[in-house]
N, CA, C and O atoms as a Tinker XYZ file with bonds, in Angstrom:
   392  protein
     1  N     77.093000   92.355000  125.165000    73     2
     2  CA    77.514000   91.878000  126.466000    64     1     3
     3  C     78.665000   90.882000  126.336000    63     2     4     5
     4  O     79.662000   90.981000  127.051000    81     3
     5  N     78.519000   89.909000  125.406000    73     3     6
     6  CA    79.562000   88.899000  125.234000    64     5     7
     7  C     80.878000   89.534000  124.784000    63     6     8     9
     8  O     81.949000   89.128000  125.233000    81     7
     9  N     80.797000   90.531000  123.896000    73     7    10
    10  CA    82.017000   91.222000  123.469000    64     9    11
    11  C     82.671000   91.946000  124.638000    63    10    12    13
    12  O     83.897000   91.989000  124.737000    81    11
    13  N     81.867000   92.510000  125.511000    73    11    14
    14  CA    82.400000   93.214000  126.690000    64    13    15
    15  C     83.134000   92.236000  127.605000    63    14    16    17
    16  O     84.203000   92.555000  128.125000    81    15
    17  N     82.562000   91.044000  127.802000    73    15    18
    18  CA    83.215000   90.032000  128.631000    64    17    19
    19  C     84.554000   89.640000  128.013000    63    18    20    21
    20  O     85.552000   89.513000  128.723000    81    19
    21  N     84.583000   89.446000  126.696000    73    19    22
    22  CA    85.838000   89.097000  126.016000    64    21    23
    23  C     86.859000   90.223000  126.151000    63    22    24    25
    24  O     88.037000   89.975000  126.407000    81    23
    25  N     86.400000   91.455000  125.976000    73    23    26
    26  CA    87.289000   92.616000  126.086000    64    25    27
    27  C     87.909000   92.696000  127.484000    63    26    28    29
    28  O     89.117000   92.891000  127.622000    81    27
    29  N     87.091000   92.547000  128.499000    73    27    30
    30  CA    87.578000   92.640000  129.877000    64    29    31
    31  C     88.430000   91.419000  130.223000    63    30    32    33
    32  O     89.396000   91.541000  130.977000    81    31
    33  N     88.089000   90.242000  129.685000    73    31    34
    34  CA    88.915000   89.051000  129.913000    64    33    35
    35  C     90.300000   89.257000  129.318000    63    34    36    37
    36  O     91.301000   88.890000  129.934000    81    35
    37  N     90.367000   89.841000  128.129000    73    35    38
    38  CA    91.671000   90.155000  127.530000    64    37    39
    39  C     92.439000   91.135000  128.407000    63    38    40    41
    40  O     93.645000   90.986000  128.603000    81    39
    41  N     91.742000   92.136000  128.934000    73    39    42
    42  CA    92.372000   93.111000  129.831000    64    41    43
    43  C     92.921000   92.404000  131.071000    63    42    44    45
    44  O     94.019000   92.717000  131.533000    81    43
    45  N     92.159000   91.455000  131.605000    73    43    46
    46  CA    92.601000   90.702000  132.782000    64    45    47
    47  C     93.903000   89.962000  132.477000    63    46    48    49
    48  O     94.836000   89.986000  133.279000    81    47
    49  N     93.963000   89.304000  131.312000    73    47    50
    50  CA    95.178000   88.574000  130.944000    64    49    51
    51  C     96.368000   89.517000  130.780000    63    50    52    53
    52  O     97.488000   89.181000  131.162000    81    51
    53  N     96.125000   90.689000  130.215000    73    51    54
    54  CA    97.202000   91.669000  130.060000    64    53    55
    55  C     97.715000   92.128000  131.425000    63    54    56    57
    56  O     98.923000   92.251000  131.626000    81    55
    57  N     96.804000   92.380000  132.357000    73    55    58
    58  CA    97.198000   92.799000  133.709000    64    57    59
    59  C     97.976000   91.680000  134.391000    63    58    60    61
    60  O     98.981000   91.939000  135.053000    81    59
    61  N     97.518000   90.436000  134.234000    73    59    62
    62  CA    98.225000   89.300000  134.832000    64    61    63
    63  C     99.618000   89.119000  134.240000    63    62    64    65
    64  O    100.507000   88.573000  134.893000    81    63
    65  N     99.808000   89.577000  133.010000    73    63    66
    66  CA   101.119000   89.485000  132.367000    64    65    67
    67  C    101.976000   90.722000  132.600000    63    66    68    69
    68  O    103.023000   90.873000  131.971000    81    67
    69  N    101.547000   91.611000  133.498000    73    67    70
    70  CA   102.396000   92.727000  133.892000    64    69    71
    71  C    101.966000   94.102000  133.444000    63    70    72    73
    72  O    102.602000   95.088000  133.817000    81    71
    73  N    100.917000   94.207000  132.662000    73    71    74
    74  CA   100.448000   95.521000  132.227000    64    73    75
    75  C     99.881000   96.270000  133.436000    63    74    76    77
    76  O     99.158000   95.695000  134.249000    81    75
    77  N    100.213000   97.538000  133.543000    73    75    78
    78  CA    99.666000   98.331000  134.647000    64    77    79
    79  C     98.268000   98.820000  134.272000    63    78    80    81
    80  O     97.967000   99.067000  133.104000    81    79
    81  N     97.439000   98.950000  135.277000    73    79    82
    82  CA    96.080000   99.435000  135.048000    64    81    83
    83  C     96.148000  100.940000  134.830000    63    82    84    85
    84  O     96.763000  101.667000  135.609000    81    83
    85  N     95.517000  101.385000  133.778000    73    83    86
    86  CA    95.519000  102.794000  133.409000    64    85    87
    87  C     94.851000  103.641000  134.485000    63    86    88    89
    88  O     93.829000  103.257000  135.053000    81    87
    89  N     95.445000  104.797000  134.754000    73    87    90
    90  CA    94.864000  105.708000  135.743000    64    89    91
    91  C     93.540000  106.302000  135.278000    63    90    92    93
    92  O     92.718000  106.717000  136.095000    81    91
    93  N     93.336000  106.342000  133.961000    73    91    94
    94  CA    92.085000  106.908000  133.456000    64    93    95
    95  C     90.979000  105.858000  133.303000    63    94    96    97
    96  O     89.945000  106.127000  132.692000    81    95
    97  N     91.198000  104.676000  133.853000    73    95    98
    98  CA    90.176000  103.629000  133.799000    64    97    99
    99  C     88.984000  104.039000  134.666000    63    98   100   101
   100  O     89.150000  104.422000  135.824000    81    99
   101  N     87.825000  103.959000  134.113000    73    99   102
   102  CA    86.596000  104.368000  134.803000    64   101   103
   103  C     86.196000  103.334000  135.855000    63   102   104   105
   104  O     86.545000  102.160000  135.737000    81   103
   105  N     85.463000  103.772000  136.889000    73   103   106
   106  CA    85.018000  102.829000  137.934000    64   105   107
   107  C     84.223000  101.643000  137.389000    63   106   108   109
   108  O     84.361000  100.529000  137.895000    81   107
   109  N     83.392000  101.864000  136.364000    73   107   110
   110  CA    82.624000  100.743000  135.818000    64   109   111
   111  C     83.541000   99.751000  135.110000    63   110   112   113
   112  O     83.255000   98.554000  135.088000    81   111
   113  N     84.670000  100.247000  134.516000    73   111   114
   114  CA    85.644000   99.335000  133.911000    64   113   115
   115  C     86.307000   98.476000  134.986000    63   114   116   117
   116  O     86.485000   97.271000  134.811000    81   115
   117  N     86.670000   99.114000  136.102000    73   115   118
   118  CA    87.279000   98.373000  137.211000    64   117   119
   119  C     86.291000   97.368000  137.794000    63   118   120   121
   120  O     86.673000   96.258000  138.167000    81   119
   121  N     85.027000   97.759000  137.870000    73   119   122
   122  CA    83.995000   96.850000  138.358000    64   121   123
   123  C     83.865000   95.636000  137.432000    63   122   124   125
   124  O     83.762000   94.502000  137.899000    81   123
   125  N     83.871000   95.881000  136.121000    73   123   126
   126  CA    83.786000   94.785000  135.153000    64   125   127
   127  C     85.014000   93.880000  135.249000    63   126   128   129
   128  O     84.895000   92.657000  135.183000    81   127
   129  N     86.194000   94.486000  135.405000    73   127   130
   130  CA    87.429000   93.711000  135.546000    64   129   131
   131  C     87.368000   92.851000  136.806000    63   130   132   133
   132  O     87.755000   91.682000  136.786000    81   131
   133  N     86.888000   93.424000  137.885000    73   131   134
   134  CA    86.737000   92.687000  139.137000    64   133   135
   135  C     85.781000   91.506000  138.960000    63   134   136   137
   136  O     86.038000   90.415000  139.468000    81   135
   137  N     84.692000   91.724000  138.247000    73   135   138
   138  CA    83.710000   90.665000  137.995000    64   137   139
   139  C     84.345000   89.504000  137.222000    63   138   140   141
   140  O     84.178000   88.342000  137.593000    81   139
   141  N     85.071000   89.823000  136.152000    73   139   142
   142  CA    85.688000   88.782000  135.324000    64   141   143
   143  C     86.739000   88.016000  136.124000    63   142   144   145
   144  O     86.816000   86.791000  136.026000    81   143
   145  N     87.544000   88.717000  136.908000    73   143   146
   146  CA    88.553000   88.051000  137.740000    64   145   147
   147  C     87.867000   87.118000  138.730000    63   146   148   149
   148  O     88.293000   85.976000  138.907000    81   147
   149  N     86.812000   87.596000  139.373000    73   147   150
   150  CA    86.096000   86.778000  140.362000    64   149   151
   151  C     85.506000   85.533000  139.710000    63   150   152   153
   152  O     85.613000   84.439000  140.266000    81   151
   153  N     84.889000   85.680000  138.548000    73   151   154
   154  CA    84.308000   84.531000  137.849000    64   153   155
   155  C     85.384000   83.516000  137.475000    63   154   156   157
   156  O     85.172000   82.312000  137.617000    81   155
   157  N     86.538000   83.989000  136.997000    73   155   158
   158  CA    87.616000   83.072000  136.634000    64   157   159
   159  C     88.173000   82.365000  137.863000    63   158   160   161
   160  O     88.506000   81.181000  137.796000    81   159
   161  N     88.280000   83.074000  138.982000    73   159   162
   162  CA    88.738000   82.440000  140.221000    64   161   163
   163  C     87.752000   81.370000  140.680000    63   162   164   165
   164  O     88.161000   80.308000  141.148000    81   163
   165  N     86.467000   81.646000  140.549000    73   163   166
   166  CA    85.454000   80.648000  140.914000    64   165   167
   167  C     85.598000   79.401000  140.049000    63   166   168   169
   168  O     85.490000   78.282000  140.549000    81   167
   169  N     85.842000   79.589000  138.745000    73   167   170
   170  CA    86.014000   78.446000  137.853000    64   169   171
   171  C     87.262000   77.646000  138.207000    63   170   172   173
   172  O     87.254000   76.417000  138.150000    81   171
   173  N     88.333000   78.344000  138.570000    73   171   174
   174  CA    89.562000   77.661000  138.976000    64   173   175
   175  C     89.308000   76.859000  140.245000    63   174   176   177
   176  O     89.726000   75.704000  140.337000    81   175
   177  N     88.635000   77.449000  141.219000    73   175   178
   178  CA    88.324000   76.739000  142.474000    64   177   179
   179  C     87.462000   75.511000  142.214000    63   178   180   181
   180  O     87.710000   74.449000  142.785000    81   179
   181  N     86.453000   75.645000  141.359000    73   179   182
   182  CA    85.601000   74.504000  141.023000    64   181   183
   183  C     86.418000   73.399000  140.369000    63   182   184   185
   184  O     86.252000   72.224000  140.698000    81   183
   185  N     87.305000   73.773000  139.439000    73   183   186
   186  CA    88.138000   72.783000  138.760000    64   185   187
   187  C     89.066000   72.088000  139.743000    63   186   188   189
   188  O     89.278000   70.879000  139.651000    81   187
   189  N     89.620000   72.842000  140.682000    73   187   190
   190  CA    90.512000   72.251000  141.679000    64   189   191
   191  C     89.747000   71.282000  142.576000    63   190   192   193
   192  O     90.241000   70.193000  142.868000    81   191
   193  N     88.545000   71.664000  143.017000    73   191   194
   194  CA    87.739000   70.781000  143.864000    64   193   195
   195  C     87.378000   69.505000  143.112000    63   194   196   197
   196  O     87.449000   68.409000  143.668000    81   195
   197  N     86.992000   69.652000  141.851000    73   195   198
   198  CA    86.637000   68.493000  141.043000    64   197   199
   199  C     87.856000   67.607000  140.853000    63   198   200   201
   200  O     87.757000   66.384000  140.947000    81   199
   201  N     89.000000   68.211000  140.588000    73   199   202
   202  CA    90.229000   67.466000  140.368000    64   201   203
   203  C     90.610000   66.690000  141.623000    63   202   204   205
   204  O     90.996000   65.525000  141.528000    81   203
   205  N     90.513000   67.302000  142.779000    73   203   206
   206  CA    90.839000   66.636000  144.043000    64   205   207
   207  C     89.850000   65.506000  144.297000    63   206   208   209
   208  O     90.248000   64.418000  144.713000    81   207
   209  N     88.580000   65.751000  144.055000    73   207   210
   210  CA    87.560000   64.732000  144.270000    64   209   211
   211  C     87.705000   63.552000  143.336000    63   210   212   213
   212  O     87.423000   62.421000  143.731000    81   211
   213  N     88.139000   63.783000  142.108000    73   211   214
   214  CA    88.301000   62.715000  141.124000    64   213   215
   215  C     89.518000   61.850000  141.405000    63   214   216   217
   216  O     89.520000   60.667000  141.066000    81   215
   217  N     90.552000   62.414000  142.017000    73   215   218
   218  CA    91.795000   61.677000  142.202000    64   217   219
   219  C     91.744000   60.725000  143.382000    63   218   220   221
   220  O     92.374000   59.668000  143.337000    81   219
   221  N     91.015000   61.065000  144.438000    73   219   222
   222  CA    90.981000   60.209000  145.613000    64   221   223
   223  C     92.349000   60.082000  146.241000    63   222   224   225
   224  O     93.128000   61.035000  146.240000    81   223
   225  N     92.649000   58.910000  146.780000    73   223   226
   226  CA    93.930000   58.722000  147.458000    64   225   227
   227  C     94.889000   57.862000  146.658000    63   226   228   229
   228  O     95.942000   57.499000  147.183000    81   227
   229  N     94.583000   57.518000  145.424000    73   227   230
   230  CA    95.447000   56.671000  144.616000    64   229   231
   231  C     96.564000   57.494000  144.012000    63   230   232   233
   232  O     96.322000   58.514000  143.366000    81   231
   233  N     97.788000   57.044000  144.226000    73   231   234
   234  CA    98.930000   57.790000  143.685000    64   233   235
   235  C     99.192000   57.445000  142.229000    63   234   236   237
   236  O     99.977000   58.136000  141.579000    81   235
   237  N     98.565000   56.399000  141.688000    73   235   238
   238  CA    98.782000   56.001000  140.297000    64   237   239
   239  C     97.873000   56.734000  139.319000    63   238   240   241
   240  O     97.990000   56.542000  138.109000    81   239
   241  N     96.978000   57.560000  139.817000    73   239   242
   242  CA    96.056000   58.281000  138.950000    64   241   243
   243  C     96.832000   59.323000  138.167000    63   242   244   245
   244  O     97.542000   60.132000  138.764000    81   243
   245  N     96.712000   59.326000  136.819000    73   243   246
   246  CA    97.425000   60.349000  136.044000    64   245   247
   247  C     96.930000   61.737000  136.411000    63   246   248   249
   248  O     95.730000   61.962000  136.574000    81   247
   249  N     97.861000   62.655000  136.539000    73   247   250
   250  CA    97.520000   64.032000  136.885000    64   249   251
   251  C     97.063000   64.764000  135.633000    63   250   252   253
   252  O     97.730000   64.709000  134.600000    81   251
   253  N     95.926000   65.449000  135.721000    73   251   254
   254  CA    95.489000   66.272000  134.606000    64   253   255
   255  C     96.135000   67.639000  134.735000    63   254   256   257
   256  O     96.410000   68.104000  135.841000    81   255
   257  N     96.375000   68.277000  133.603000    73   255   258
   258  CA    96.984000   69.598000  133.648000    64   257   259
   259  C     95.914000   70.620000  133.981000    63   258   260   261
   260  O     94.764000   70.459000  133.572000    81   259
   261  N     96.269000   71.684000  134.723000    73   259   262
   262  CA    95.267000   72.697000  135.076000    64   261   263
   263  C     94.586000   73.304000  133.867000    63   262   264   265
   264  O     93.387000   73.578000  133.913000    81   263
   265  N     95.334000   73.525000  132.766000    73   263   266
   266  CA    94.715000   74.162000  131.607000    64   265   267
   267  C     93.636000   73.268000  131.012000    63   266   268   269
   268  O     92.601000   73.761000  130.563000    81   267
   269  N     93.871000   71.944000  131.003000    73   267   270
   270  CA    92.861000   71.032000  130.481000    64   269   271
   271  C     91.637000   71.037000  131.378000    63   270   272   273
   272  O     90.508000   71.119000  130.893000    81   271
   273  N     91.852000   70.952000  132.670000    73   271   274
   274  CA    90.736000   70.925000  133.608000    64   273   275
   275  C     89.959000   72.229000  133.557000    63   274   276   277
   276  O     88.729000   72.220000  133.510000    81   275
   277  N     90.670000   73.351000  133.566000    73   275   278
   278  CA    90.000000   74.650000  133.581000    64   277   279
   279  C     89.204000   74.870000  132.306000    63   278   280   281
   280  O     88.057000   75.314000  132.364000    81   279
   281  N     89.802000   74.562000  131.140000    73   279   282
   282  CA    89.104000   74.844000  129.892000    64   281   283
   283  C     87.908000   73.934000  129.709000    63   282   284   285
   284  O     86.943000   74.323000  129.050000    81   283
   285  N     87.938000   72.726000  130.275000    73   283   286
   286  CA    86.772000   71.859000  130.148000    64   285   287
   287  C     85.633000   72.352000  131.032000    63   286   288   289
   288  O     84.472000   72.035000  130.771000    81   287
   289  N     85.946000   73.126000  132.082000    73   287   290
   290  CA    84.924000   73.628000  132.998000    64   289   291
   291  C     84.393000   74.998000  132.588000    63   290   292   293
   292  O     83.286000   75.370000  132.976000    81   291
   293  N     85.169000   75.752000  131.810000    73   291   294
   294  CA    84.801000   77.133000  131.497000    64   293   295
   295  C     83.839000   77.206000  130.323000    63   294   296   297
   296  O     83.971000   76.449000  129.361000    81   295
   297  N     82.888000   78.097000  130.395000    73   295   298
   298  CA    82.042000   78.344000  129.229000    64   297   299
   299  C     82.889000   78.927000  128.104000    63   298   300   301
   300  O     83.832000   79.677000  128.357000    81   299
   301  N     82.558000   78.588000  126.879000    73   299   302
   302  CA    83.365000   79.050000  125.754000    64   301   303
   303  C     83.388000   80.570000  125.643000    63   302   304   305
   304  O     84.310000   81.125000  125.046000    81   303
   305  N     82.397000   81.253000  126.203000    73   303   306
   306  CA    82.382000   82.713000  126.120000    64   305   307
   307  C     83.485000   83.341000  126.962000    63   306   308   309
   308  O     83.856000   84.492000  126.730000    81   307
   309  N     84.020000   82.596000  127.946000    73   307   310
   310  CA    85.074000   83.143000  128.792000    64   309   311
   311  C     86.449000   82.790000  128.245000    63   310   312   313
   312  O     87.407000   83.537000  128.443000    81   311
   313  N     86.553000   81.651000  127.554000    73   311   314
   314  CA    87.849000   81.224000  127.028000    64   313   315
   315  C     88.173000   82.064000  125.803000    63   314   316   317
   316  O     87.340000   82.222000  124.911000    81   315
   317  N     89.378000   82.596000  125.764000    73   315   318
   318  CA    89.816000   83.381000  124.627000    64   317   319
   319  C     91.266000   83.044000  124.313000    63   318   320   321
   320  O     91.921000   82.379000  125.117000    81   319
   321  N     91.792000   83.482000  123.163000    73   319   322
   322  CA    93.146000   83.119000  122.753000    64   321   323
   323  C     94.250000   83.376000  123.775000    63   322   324   325
   324  O     95.178000   82.569000  123.842000    81   323
   325  N     94.217000   84.455000  124.583000    73   323   326
   326  CA    95.315000   84.631000  125.530000    64   325   327
   327  C     95.481000   83.469000  126.504000    63   326   328   329
   328  O     96.577000   83.277000  127.030000    81   327
   329  N     94.436000   82.688000  126.761000    73   327   330
   330  CA    94.578000   81.531000  127.639000    64   329   331
   331  C     95.527000   80.503000  127.039000    63   330   332   333
   332  O     96.164000   79.737000  127.763000    81   331
   333  N     95.617000   80.490000  125.714000    73   331   334
   334  CA    96.443000   79.497000  125.054000    64   333   335
   335  C     97.797000   80.040000  124.624000    63   334   336   337
   336  O     98.585000   79.316000  124.015000    81   335
   337  N     98.079000   81.293000  124.927000    73   335   338
   338  CA    99.373000   81.876000  124.586000    64   337   339
   339  C    100.461000   81.160000  125.371000    63   338   340   341
   340  O    100.239000   80.734000  126.505000    81   339
   341  N    101.642000   81.029000  124.764000    73   339   342
   342  CA   102.713000   80.328000  125.469000    64   341   343
   343  C    103.172000   81.158000  126.657000    63   342   344   345
   344  O    103.544000   82.324000  126.528000    81   343
   345  N    103.134000   80.528000  127.796000    73   343   346
   346  CA   103.518000   81.153000  129.055000    64   345   347
   347  C    104.524000   80.232000  129.705000    63   346   348   349
   348  O    104.318000   79.019000  129.726000    81   347
   349  N    105.629000   80.781000  130.246000    73   347   350
   350  CA   106.591000   79.904000  130.898000    64   349   351
   351  C    105.939000   79.150000  132.052000    63   350   352   353
   352  O    105.133000   79.702000  132.801000    81   351
   353  N    106.305000   77.879000  132.176000    73   351   354
   354  CA   105.735000   77.052000  133.242000    64   353   355
   355  C    106.231000   77.527000  134.591000    63   354   356   357
   356  O    107.417000   77.810000  134.757000    81   355
   357  N    105.325000   77.615000  135.561000    73   355   358
   358  CA   105.764000   78.005000  136.904000    64   357   359
   359  C    106.546000   76.864000  137.541000    63   358   360   361
   360  O    106.282000   75.692000  137.269000    81   359
   361  N    107.496000   77.208000  138.378000    73   359   362
   362  CA   108.273000   76.187000  139.063000    64   361   363
   363  C    107.474000   75.699000  140.262000    63   362   364   365
   364  O    106.889000   76.497000  140.994000    81   363
   365  N    107.452000   74.393000  140.458000    73   363   366
   366  CA   106.760000   73.811000  141.598000    64   365   367
   367  C    107.783000   73.529000  142.683000    63   366   368   369
   368  O    108.725000   72.770000  142.456000    81   367
   369  N    107.618000   74.127000  143.867000    73   367   370
   370  CA   108.591000   73.878000  144.935000    64   369   371
   371  C    108.511000   72.431000  145.400000    63   370   372   373
   372  O    107.423000   71.866000  145.510000    81   371
   373  N    109.653000   71.843000  145.668000    73   371   374
   374  CA   109.716000   70.472000  146.169000    64   373   375
   375  C    109.569000   70.494000  147.679000    63   374   376   377
   376  O    110.213000   71.293000  148.358000    81   375
   377  N    108.729000   69.626000  148.203000    73   375   378
   378  CA   108.519000   69.574000  149.644000    64   377   379
   379  C    109.444000   68.535000  150.267000    63   378   380   381
   380  O    109.693000   67.484000  149.677000    81   379
   381  N    109.942000   68.828000  151.442000    73   379   382
   382  CA   110.778000   67.908000  152.186000    64   381   383
   383  C    109.885000   66.802000  152.730000    63   382   384   385
   384  O    108.887000   67.099000  153.387000    81   383
   385  N    110.214000   65.510000  152.473000    73   383   386
   386  CA   109.324000   64.428000  152.887000    64   385   387
   387  C    109.256000   64.194000  154.392000    63   386   388   389
   388  O    108.521000   63.307000  154.824000    81   387
   389  N    109.978000   64.940000  155.196000    73   387   390
   390  CA   109.977000   64.685000  156.644000    64   389   391
   391  C    108.729000   65.089000  157.327000    63   390   392
   392  O    108.609000   64.925000  158.541000    81   391
């Protein structure tokens, strides 16, 4: 079971990096992929809620990086090497202060 989760988690990372889903993928594979994506999204949401709750309204609080927050919340069975692969940083849009 744990190997299957790792296998599907790797598949999820490949899809997120642009790999197309194979047409010969079986419905149970798609179901497993959907499960892993949903679990990872839940972990991200939990980390975001915790991060918002920990920061409060103080602007001097150091910002934690999402990867640090997410990996501290995730069970080790879900974390795999592709999470640590170098990925270009996303650009954060600047908001107009008005």
